């Protein structure tokens, strides 16, 4: 029985060592060296090959090596195939670090101080205490819930919005389209952590920005397609938004001509908020294979009808 790995080849070597050491009963194969495809029962991948059912006729589960699965074209995968997201604790830790850094950067007006430093200006501005900076999280899954708890430690009032109702200690939760305007009206800094689906594509648009308090900050840690980039530029230009921290872009890598690179009110990072670490992810992935072998449900198994 074999597992096929189809993702970053460099990290693949580490995966190979981990399988050899801890799960010698599972033969590790790396794309595109399939060997006999009939032996392959598990696929660990960032993107699945086209025509999966033909390429891997005996596949039993698709184990994504990412927290998001929007890159997988779920509707083209065989309907019976279980698909799991990667719930690597190191991804959550990375997301918490990035969100904390991004929130504190906006909260402490670092874009302005960076510009002042570049201009050699020693100039102080009055800030607001954390207790008066309201943070709102769109998306209350594993990442959103962990980030909410991290941010609460600084004294920020934290609220969250999701499609369905949630309960979270110390976090005011809003749900559904009906409560979205009330949620947005009290977000001084909005963080997008939503899964990318047909419903959430382009959710961060001009109409949404208009509903935030004037001068609000936006952090996108979801996917580039959540954001209507032209609307962000317009909202920053009009002062409706005060700043943005973006870890993702519509097109990655962003072209050298992209207006985000040199925008004074935007911090852009190259999709590095969190990365899958083979060592911790291996434990999660192997546990899922063992679960599947025992006939138990997978950790992080997605609902194919909602796409997350
Ligand atoms: C990265 O973006 C991931 O989904 O893990």
PDB file of N, CA and C in Angstrom, residues 8 16 30 49 102 110 164 177-178 184 192 196 202 236 250 253 267 274 288 298 301:
ATOM      1  N   UNK A   8       5.204  20.506  -2.668  1.00  0.00           N
ATOM      2  CA  UNK A   8       6.564  21.024  -2.738  1.00  0.00           C
ATOM      3  C   UNK A   8       7.613  19.897  -2.659  1.00  0.00           C
ATOM      4  N   UNK A  16       9.374  11.919   3.142  1.00  0.00           N
ATOM      5  CA  UNK A  16       9.839  10.556   2.831  1.00  0.00           C
ATOM      6  C   UNK A  16      10.573   9.960   4.042  1.00  0.00           C
ATOM      7  N   UNK A  30       6.535   9.906  -4.614  1.00  0.00           N
ATOM      8  CA  UNK A  30       6.424  11.344  -4.876  1.00  0.00           C
ATOM      9  C   UNK A  30       6.069  11.605  -6.337  1.00  0.00           C
ATOM     10  N   UNK A  49      -4.178  15.741  -9.075  1.00  0.00           N
ATOM     11  CA  UNK A  49      -4.057  15.633 -10.533  1.00  0.00           C
ATOM     12  C   UNK A  49      -5.438  15.697 -11.176  1.00  0.00           C
ATOM     13  N   UNK A 102      -0.130  41.601  12.695  1.00  0.00           N
ATOM     14  CA  UNK A 102      -0.863  42.494  11.782  1.00  0.00           C
ATOM     15  C   UNK A 102      -1.788  43.428  12.565  1.00  0.00           C
ATOM     16  N   UNK A 110       1.794  51.490  12.655  1.00  0.00           N
ATOM     17  CA  UNK A 110       3.156  51.255  12.176  1.00  0.00           C
ATOM     18  C   UNK A 110       3.386  51.698  10.736  1.00  0.00           C
ATOM     19  N   UNK A 164     -22.808  30.263  10.260  1.00  0.00           N
ATOM     20  CA  UNK A 164     -23.702  29.630  11.237  1.00  0.00           C
ATOM     21  C   UNK A 164     -23.352  30.104  12.648  1.00  0.00           C
ATOM     22  N   UNK A 177     -26.143  36.333   7.073  1.00  0.00           N
ATOM     23  CA  UNK A 177     -26.212  37.591   6.319  1.00  0.00           C
ATOM     24  C   UNK A 177     -26.939  38.674   7.103  1.00  0.00           C
ATOM     25  N   UNK A 178     -27.931  38.253   7.866  1.00  0.00           N
ATOM     26  CA  UNK A 178     -28.761  39.207   8.616  1.00  0.00           C
ATOM     27  C   UNK A 178     -27.952  40.031   9.630  1.00  0.00           C
ATOM     28  N   UNK A 184     -20.197  44.325  11.127  1.00  0.00           N
ATOM     29  CA  UNK A 184     -19.231  45.182  10.426  1.00  0.00           C
ATOM     30  C   UNK A 184     -19.177  46.582  11.030  1.00  0.00           C
ATOM     31  N   UNK A 192     -10.033  38.732   7.761  1.00  0.00           N
ATOM     32  CA  UNK A 192     -10.730  37.707   6.969  1.00  0.00           C
ATOM     33  C   UNK A 192      -9.993  36.376   7.076  1.00  0.00           C
ATOM     34  N   UNK A 196     -12.478  29.904   1.173  1.00  0.00           N
ATOM     35  CA  UNK A 196     -12.890  30.456  -0.126  1.00  0.00           C
ATOM     36  C   UNK A 196     -13.886  29.516  -0.776  1.00  0.00           C
ATOM     37  N   UNK A 202     -14.882  37.342  -3.374  1.00  0.00           N
ATOM     38  CA  UNK A 202     -15.166  38.768  -3.532  1.00  0.00           C
ATOM     39  C   UNK A 202     -15.924  39.399  -2.382  1.00  0.00           C
ATOM     40  N   UNK A 236      -9.104  52.827   0.357  1.00  0.00           N
ATOM     41  CA  UNK A 236      -7.931  53.442   1.000  1.00  0.00           C
ATOM     42  C   UNK A 236      -7.767  54.877   0.497  1.00  0.00           C
ATOM     43  N   UNK A 250      -4.754  38.245  -5.474  1.00  0.00           N
ATOM     44  CA  UNK A 250      -5.539  37.603  -6.544  1.00  0.00           C
ATOM     45  C   UNK A 250      -4.654  36.707  -7.371  1.00  0.00           C
ATOM     46  N   UNK A 253       2.617  34.640  -7.600  1.00  0.00           N
ATOM     47  CA  UNK A 253       3.102  35.864  -6.981  1.00  0.00           C
ATOM     48  C   UNK A 253       2.492  37.100  -7.651  1.00  0.00           C
ATOM     49  N   UNK A 267       0.510  46.746   3.727  1.00  0.00           N
ATOM     50  CA  UNK A 267       1.633  45.817   3.952  1.00  0.00           C
ATOM     51  C   UNK A 267       1.267  44.542   3.205  1.00  0.00           C
ATOM     52  N   UNK A 274       1.202  31.260   7.521  1.00  0.00           N
ATOM     53  CA  UNK A 274       1.428  29.964   8.157  1.00  0.00           C
ATOM     54  C   UNK A 274       1.828  28.968   7.084  1.00  0.00           C
ATOM     55  N   UNK A 288      -4.485  10.456  10.568  1.00  0.00           N
ATOM     56  CA  UNK A 288      -5.656  10.360   9.696  1.00  0.00           C
ATOM     57  C   UNK A 288      -5.650   9.068   8.877  1.00  0.00           C
ATOM     58  N   UNK A 298     -12.237  10.955   9.495  1.00  0.00           N
ATOM     59  CA  UNK A 298     -10.963  11.667   9.440  1.00  0.00           C
ATOM     60  C   UNK A 298     -11.053  12.971  10.221  1.00  0.00           C
ATOM     61  N   UNK A 301     -12.106  16.367   8.156  1.00  0.00           N
ATOM     62  CA  UNK A 301     -12.818  15.955   6.929  1.00  0.00           C
ATOM     63  C   UNK A 301     -13.797  17.049   6.528  1.00  0.00           C
TER      64      UNK A 301
END
